[in-house]
Coordinates of C-alpha atoms in Angstrom, one line a residue:
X1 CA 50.8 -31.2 63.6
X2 CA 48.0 -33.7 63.1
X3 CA 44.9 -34.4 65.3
X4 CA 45.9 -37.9 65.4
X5 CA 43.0 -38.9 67.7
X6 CA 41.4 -42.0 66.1
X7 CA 37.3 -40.7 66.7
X8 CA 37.8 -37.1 66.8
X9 CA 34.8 -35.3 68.2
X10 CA 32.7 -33.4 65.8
X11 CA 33.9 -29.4 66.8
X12 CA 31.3 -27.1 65.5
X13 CA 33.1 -23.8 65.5
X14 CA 31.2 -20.2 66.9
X15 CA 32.1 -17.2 69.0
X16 CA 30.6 -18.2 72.2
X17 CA 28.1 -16.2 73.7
X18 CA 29.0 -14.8 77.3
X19 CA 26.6 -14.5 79.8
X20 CA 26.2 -11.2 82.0
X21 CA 27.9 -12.5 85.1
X22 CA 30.4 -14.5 83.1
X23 CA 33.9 -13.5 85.3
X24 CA 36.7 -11.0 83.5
X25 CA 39.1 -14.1 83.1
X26 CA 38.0 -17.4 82.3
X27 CA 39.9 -20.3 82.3
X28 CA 40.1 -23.2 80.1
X29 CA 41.2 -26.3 80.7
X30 CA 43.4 -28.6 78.9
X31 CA 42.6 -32.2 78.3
X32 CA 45.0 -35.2 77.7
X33 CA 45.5 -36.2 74.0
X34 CA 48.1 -39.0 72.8
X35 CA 49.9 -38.0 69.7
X36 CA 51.1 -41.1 68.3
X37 CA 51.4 -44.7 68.1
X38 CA 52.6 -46.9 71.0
X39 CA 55.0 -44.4 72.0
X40 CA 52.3 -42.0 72.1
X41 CA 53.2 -38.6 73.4
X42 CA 51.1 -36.6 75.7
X43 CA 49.7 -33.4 74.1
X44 CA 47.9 -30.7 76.5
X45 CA 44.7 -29.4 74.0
X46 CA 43.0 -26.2 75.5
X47 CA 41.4 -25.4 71.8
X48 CA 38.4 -26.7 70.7
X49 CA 35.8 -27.5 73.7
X50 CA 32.6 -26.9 74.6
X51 CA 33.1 -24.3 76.4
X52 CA 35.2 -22.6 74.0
X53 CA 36.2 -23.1 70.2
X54 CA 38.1 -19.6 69.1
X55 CA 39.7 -16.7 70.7
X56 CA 39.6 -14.5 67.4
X57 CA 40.7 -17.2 64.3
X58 CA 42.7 -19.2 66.7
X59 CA 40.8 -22.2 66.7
X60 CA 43.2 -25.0 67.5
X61 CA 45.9 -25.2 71.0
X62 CA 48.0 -27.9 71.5
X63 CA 51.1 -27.4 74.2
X64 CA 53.2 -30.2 74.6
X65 CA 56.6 -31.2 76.7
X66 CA 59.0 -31.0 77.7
X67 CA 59.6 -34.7 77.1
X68 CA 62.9 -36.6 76.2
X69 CA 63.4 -40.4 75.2
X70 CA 60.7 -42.5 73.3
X71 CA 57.8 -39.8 74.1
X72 CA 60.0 -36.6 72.5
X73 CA 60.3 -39.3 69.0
X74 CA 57.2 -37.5 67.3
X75 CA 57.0 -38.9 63.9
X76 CA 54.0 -37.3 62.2
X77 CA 53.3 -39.2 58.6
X78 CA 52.0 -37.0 55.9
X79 CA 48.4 -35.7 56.5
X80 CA 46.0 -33.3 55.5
X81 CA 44.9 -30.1 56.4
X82 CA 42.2 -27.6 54.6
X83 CA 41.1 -24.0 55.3
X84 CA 43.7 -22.7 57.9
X85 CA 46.8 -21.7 58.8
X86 CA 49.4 -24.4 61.3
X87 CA 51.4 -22.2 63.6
X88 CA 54.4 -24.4 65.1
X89 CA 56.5 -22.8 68.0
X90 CA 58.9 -24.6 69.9
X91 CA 60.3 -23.6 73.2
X92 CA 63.1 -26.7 72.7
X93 CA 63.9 -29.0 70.4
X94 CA 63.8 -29.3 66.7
X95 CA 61.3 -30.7 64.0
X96 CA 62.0 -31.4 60.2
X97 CA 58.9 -30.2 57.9
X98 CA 58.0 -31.5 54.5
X99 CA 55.1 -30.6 52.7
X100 CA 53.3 -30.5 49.4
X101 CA 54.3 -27.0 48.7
X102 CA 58.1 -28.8 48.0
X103 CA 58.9 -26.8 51.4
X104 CA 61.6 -28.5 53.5
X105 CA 62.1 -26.7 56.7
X106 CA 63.4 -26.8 60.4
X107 CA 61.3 -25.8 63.5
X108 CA 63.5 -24.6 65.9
X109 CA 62.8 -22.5 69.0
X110 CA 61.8 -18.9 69.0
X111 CA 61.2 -19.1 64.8
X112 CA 57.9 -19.0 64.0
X113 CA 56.9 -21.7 60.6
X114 CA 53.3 -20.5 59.5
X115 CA 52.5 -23.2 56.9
X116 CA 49.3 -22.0 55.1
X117 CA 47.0 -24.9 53.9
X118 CA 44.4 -22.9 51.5
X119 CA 42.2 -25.4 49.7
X120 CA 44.4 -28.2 51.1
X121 CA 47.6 -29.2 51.4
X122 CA 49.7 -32.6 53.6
X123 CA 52.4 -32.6 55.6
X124 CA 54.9 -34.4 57.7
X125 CA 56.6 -33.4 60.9
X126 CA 59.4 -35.6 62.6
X127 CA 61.4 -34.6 65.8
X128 CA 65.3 -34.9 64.9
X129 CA 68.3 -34.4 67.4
X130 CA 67.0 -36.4 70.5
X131 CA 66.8 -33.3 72.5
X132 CA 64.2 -32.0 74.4
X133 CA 60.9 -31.7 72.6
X134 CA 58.8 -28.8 74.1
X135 CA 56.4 -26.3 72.2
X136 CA 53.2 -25.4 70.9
X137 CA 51.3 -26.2 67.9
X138 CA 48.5 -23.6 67.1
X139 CA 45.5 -23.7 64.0
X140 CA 44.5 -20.1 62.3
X141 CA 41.0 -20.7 60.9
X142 CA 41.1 -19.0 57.1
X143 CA 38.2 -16.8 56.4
X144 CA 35.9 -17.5 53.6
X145 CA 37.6 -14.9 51.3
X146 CA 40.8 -16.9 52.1
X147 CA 40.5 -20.2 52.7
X148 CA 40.9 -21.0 49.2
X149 CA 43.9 -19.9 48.4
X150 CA 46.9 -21.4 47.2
X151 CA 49.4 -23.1 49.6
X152 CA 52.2 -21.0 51.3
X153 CA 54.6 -21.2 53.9
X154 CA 56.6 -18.5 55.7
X155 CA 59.3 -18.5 58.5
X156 CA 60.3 -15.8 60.7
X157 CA 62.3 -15.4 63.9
X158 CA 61.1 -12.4 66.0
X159 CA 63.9 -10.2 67.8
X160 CA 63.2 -10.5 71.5
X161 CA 62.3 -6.8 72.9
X162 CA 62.6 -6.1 76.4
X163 CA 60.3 -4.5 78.6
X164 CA 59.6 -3.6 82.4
X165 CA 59.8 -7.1 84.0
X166 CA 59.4 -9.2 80.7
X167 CA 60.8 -10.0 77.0
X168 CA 58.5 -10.3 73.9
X169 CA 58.9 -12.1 71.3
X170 CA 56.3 -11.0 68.9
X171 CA 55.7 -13.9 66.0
X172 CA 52.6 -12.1 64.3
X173 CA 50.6 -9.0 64.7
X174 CA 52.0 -6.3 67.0
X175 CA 52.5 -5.8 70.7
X176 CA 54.7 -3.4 73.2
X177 CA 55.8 -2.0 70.1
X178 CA 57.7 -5.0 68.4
X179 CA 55.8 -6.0 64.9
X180 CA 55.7 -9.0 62.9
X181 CA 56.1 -8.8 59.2
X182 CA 54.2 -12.1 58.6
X183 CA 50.9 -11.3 56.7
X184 CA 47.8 -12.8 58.1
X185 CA 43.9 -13.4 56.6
X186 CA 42.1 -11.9 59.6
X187 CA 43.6 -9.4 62.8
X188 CA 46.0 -11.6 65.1
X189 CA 48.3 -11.4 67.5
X190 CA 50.6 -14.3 68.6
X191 CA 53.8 -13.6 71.1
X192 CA 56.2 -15.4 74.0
X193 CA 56.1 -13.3 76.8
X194 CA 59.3 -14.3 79.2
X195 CA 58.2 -13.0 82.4
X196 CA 61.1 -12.2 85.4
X197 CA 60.5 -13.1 89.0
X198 CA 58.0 -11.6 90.9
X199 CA 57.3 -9.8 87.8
X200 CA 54.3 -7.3 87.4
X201 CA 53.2 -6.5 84.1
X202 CA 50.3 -4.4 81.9
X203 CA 50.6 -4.6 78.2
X204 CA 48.7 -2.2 76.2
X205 CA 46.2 -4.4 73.9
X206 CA 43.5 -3.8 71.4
X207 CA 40.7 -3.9 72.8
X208 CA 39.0 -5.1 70.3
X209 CA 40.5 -8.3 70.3
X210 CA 39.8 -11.6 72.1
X211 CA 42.9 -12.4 74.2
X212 CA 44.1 -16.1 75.3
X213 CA 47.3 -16.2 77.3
X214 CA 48.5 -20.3 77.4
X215 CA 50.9 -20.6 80.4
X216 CA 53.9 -22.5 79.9
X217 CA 55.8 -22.7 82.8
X218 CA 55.6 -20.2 86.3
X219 CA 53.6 -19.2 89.0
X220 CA 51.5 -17.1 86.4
X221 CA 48.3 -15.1 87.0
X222 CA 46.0 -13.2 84.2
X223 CA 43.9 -10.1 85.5
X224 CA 44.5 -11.6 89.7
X225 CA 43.2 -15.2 88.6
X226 CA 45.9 -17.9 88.9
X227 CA 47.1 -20.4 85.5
X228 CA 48.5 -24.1 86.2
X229 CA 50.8 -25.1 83.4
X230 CA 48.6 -25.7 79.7
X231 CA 45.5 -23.2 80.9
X232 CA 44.7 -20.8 78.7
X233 CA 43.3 -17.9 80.1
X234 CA 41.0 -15.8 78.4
X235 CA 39.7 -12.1 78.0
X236 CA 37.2 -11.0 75.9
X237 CA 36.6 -7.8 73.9
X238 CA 36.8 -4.4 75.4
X239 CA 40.1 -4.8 77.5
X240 CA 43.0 -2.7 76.6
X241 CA 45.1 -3.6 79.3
X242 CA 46.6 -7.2 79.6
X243 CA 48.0 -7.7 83.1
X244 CA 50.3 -10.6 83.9
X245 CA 52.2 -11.8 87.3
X246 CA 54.5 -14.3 88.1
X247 CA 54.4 -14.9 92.0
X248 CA 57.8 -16.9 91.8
X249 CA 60.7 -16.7 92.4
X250 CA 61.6 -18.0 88.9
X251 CA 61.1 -17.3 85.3
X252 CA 58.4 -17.7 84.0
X253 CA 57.3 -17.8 80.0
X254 CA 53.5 -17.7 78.4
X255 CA 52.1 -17.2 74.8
X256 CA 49.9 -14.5 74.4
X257 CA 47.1 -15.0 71.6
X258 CA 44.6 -12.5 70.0
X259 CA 42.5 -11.7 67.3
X260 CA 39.4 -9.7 66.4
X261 CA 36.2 -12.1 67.1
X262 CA 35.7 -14.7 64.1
X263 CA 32.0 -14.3 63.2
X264 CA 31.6 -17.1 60.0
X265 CA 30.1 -20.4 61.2
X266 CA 33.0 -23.6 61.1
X267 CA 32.8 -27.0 61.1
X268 CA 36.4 -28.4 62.0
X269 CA 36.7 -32.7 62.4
X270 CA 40.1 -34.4 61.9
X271 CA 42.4 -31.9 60.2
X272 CA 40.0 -30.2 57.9
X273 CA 38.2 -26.8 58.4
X274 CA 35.1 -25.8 56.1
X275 CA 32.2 -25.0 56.2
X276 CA 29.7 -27.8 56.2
X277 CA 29.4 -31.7 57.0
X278 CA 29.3 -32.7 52.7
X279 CA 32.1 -30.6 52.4
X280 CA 34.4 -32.2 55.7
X281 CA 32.9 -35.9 53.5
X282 CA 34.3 -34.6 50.4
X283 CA 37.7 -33.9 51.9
X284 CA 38.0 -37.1 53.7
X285 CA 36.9 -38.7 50.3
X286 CA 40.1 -37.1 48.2
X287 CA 42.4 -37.9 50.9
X288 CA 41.7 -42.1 51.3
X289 CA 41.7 -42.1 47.4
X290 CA 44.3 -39.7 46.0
X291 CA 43.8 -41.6 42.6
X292 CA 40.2 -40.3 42.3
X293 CA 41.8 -36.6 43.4
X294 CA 40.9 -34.8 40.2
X295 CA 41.9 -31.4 41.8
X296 CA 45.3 -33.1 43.3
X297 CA 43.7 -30.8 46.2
X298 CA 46.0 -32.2 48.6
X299 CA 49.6 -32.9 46.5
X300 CA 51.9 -34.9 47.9
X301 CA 55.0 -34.8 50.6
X302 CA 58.9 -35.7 48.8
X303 CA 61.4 -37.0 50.6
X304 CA 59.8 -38.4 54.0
X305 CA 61.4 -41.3 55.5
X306 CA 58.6 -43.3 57.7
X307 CA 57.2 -46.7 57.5
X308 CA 53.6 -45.3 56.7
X309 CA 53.1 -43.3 53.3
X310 CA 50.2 -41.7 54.7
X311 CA 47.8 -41.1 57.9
X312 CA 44.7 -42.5 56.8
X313 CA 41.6 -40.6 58.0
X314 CA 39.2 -41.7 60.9
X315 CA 36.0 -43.0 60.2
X316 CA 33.5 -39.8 59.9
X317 CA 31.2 -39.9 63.0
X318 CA 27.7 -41.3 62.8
X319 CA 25.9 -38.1 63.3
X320 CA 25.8 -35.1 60.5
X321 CA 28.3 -32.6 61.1
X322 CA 26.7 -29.5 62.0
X323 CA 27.8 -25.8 62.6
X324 CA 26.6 -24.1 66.2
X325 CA 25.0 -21.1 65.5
X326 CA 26.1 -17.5 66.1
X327 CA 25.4 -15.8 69.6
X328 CA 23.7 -13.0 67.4
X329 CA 21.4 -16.2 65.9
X330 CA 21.1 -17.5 68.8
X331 CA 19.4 -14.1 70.2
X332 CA 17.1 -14.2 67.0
X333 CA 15.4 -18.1 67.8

């Protein structure tokens, strides 16, 4: 999915550094983002902020729906994306892909579609069926050993497991003993967690691992501290138990999300990761003039249907894009 806000905000991409009496859980909060056109729908975005830009390489959380009529019509015109991974999950619905790669592919619920961008790659993404649209759209920043490499794509759907009060359904890395296949650049772990009522739950976790668990739908609580519908909770390093409730008296469902601490500085605007602000210029540069895109870095989507070609790029912001230090840098100044 594209960041199709028209003056994105510059994101300059760090683990953040906690402070002693920083609480177990904290909470971040989603903000309102249209995603396209006049028929714009609302997207919940918890990842980047200020407060926050990654929980281990997830550096990107949009949860959206569940919306029906005009607003579940996403039609999402070829665009680019540069040093990560997308990560779309759908909870309902269904969404054609096309990209450069000459991958055509359906996004239906409980499959995980892990489209890898590499050194670039575009895109397109268009609801189909009319039903209701309802999911999550997730960003993997690529290390620097990675983010190179050549365009992929991979598609998997999880078995559900069941476990006391819960079912997992683990999309990548490993959790109550179900395991993903899907190979990924740095440590992750990505699962739906379908809670029962009144549910209690602790999940054995790495502790080395940042945790973020995005609520969905319930009367859900991470470690005692309660999560309205879009909050993404998170835990830092050193907790090996994740504990999870659902006070209702219905089901409820959440994404869990981990990853060993990201420690290379980012600068993230628009759709493009790297690594500094000449580099996000150079990017923008190719896109606007494919014809001057002597590395065809980003290729080209076959077989797209809308009335625009291609999502031009916002303007790039007036200021110099530039990475936040390091909380280990930060400690040295």
């Amino acid at each position: 999915m594209s960041n199709l806000e028209i003056a994105p905000a510059e994101v300059a991409c760090g683990a953040a550094q906690v402070a002693a009496d920083t609480p177990a859980v904290e909470i971040l909060r989603p903000r309102e983002v249209p995603l396209g056109g006049p028929r714009a729908m609302p997207v919940h975005r918890t990842l980047p902020q200020r407060q926050r830009s990654l929980i281990g390489a997830w550096c990107f959380v949009d949860h959206y729906g569940p919306v029906t009529g005009d607003a579940a019509r996403m039609d999402v015109p070829p665009h680019p994306h540069t040093g990560l991974q997308t990560v779309s999950w759908l909870f309902s619905g269904e969404v054609e892909h096309r990209d450069s790669a000459g991958v055509h592919a359906m996004v239906r619920p409980g499959e995980l579609n892990l489209m890898t961008a590499g050194a670039g790659i575009c895109h397109s993404e268009v609801a189909v069926g009319g039903s209701v649209l309802h999911g999550a759209q997730l960003w993997v920043a690529l290390p620097d050993s990675a983010r190179n490499t050549a365009r992929d794509f991979a598609h998997y759907r999880p078995e559900p497991v069941s476990i006391p009060g819960a079912r997992a359904s683990v999309f990548l890395g490993e959790l109550a003993g179900s395991r993903s296949p899907v190979t990924t650049f740095t440590p992750l772990l990505g699962a739906q967690l379908d809670l029962e009522p009144r549910a209690e739950l602790e999940l054995g976790i790495d502790p080395a691992f940042e945790h973020g668990v995005l609520c969905d739908d319930g009367d859900v609580a991470l470690d005692g501290v309660r999560l309205s519908v879009a909050d993404l909770g998170f835990l830092g390093t050193g907790h090996s138990v994740l504990r999870l409730s659902n006070a209702g008296g219905r089901p409820a469902r959440v994404l869990v999300l981990g990853g060993a601490p990201f420690c290379e500085e980012l600068v993230m605007w628009w759709n493009f990761v790297g690594r500094s602000h000449d580099e996000i210029v150079g990017y923008r540069r190719q896109w606007q003039d494919p014809h001057n895109d002597s590395d065809d870095r980003f290729g080209a989507v076959r077989g797209y249907q809308g009335s625009v070609a291609r999502l031009p790029a916002p303007p790039m912001p007036t200021t110099r894009l530039v990475p936040r230090p390091l909380p280990h840098q930060k400690e040295r100044t």
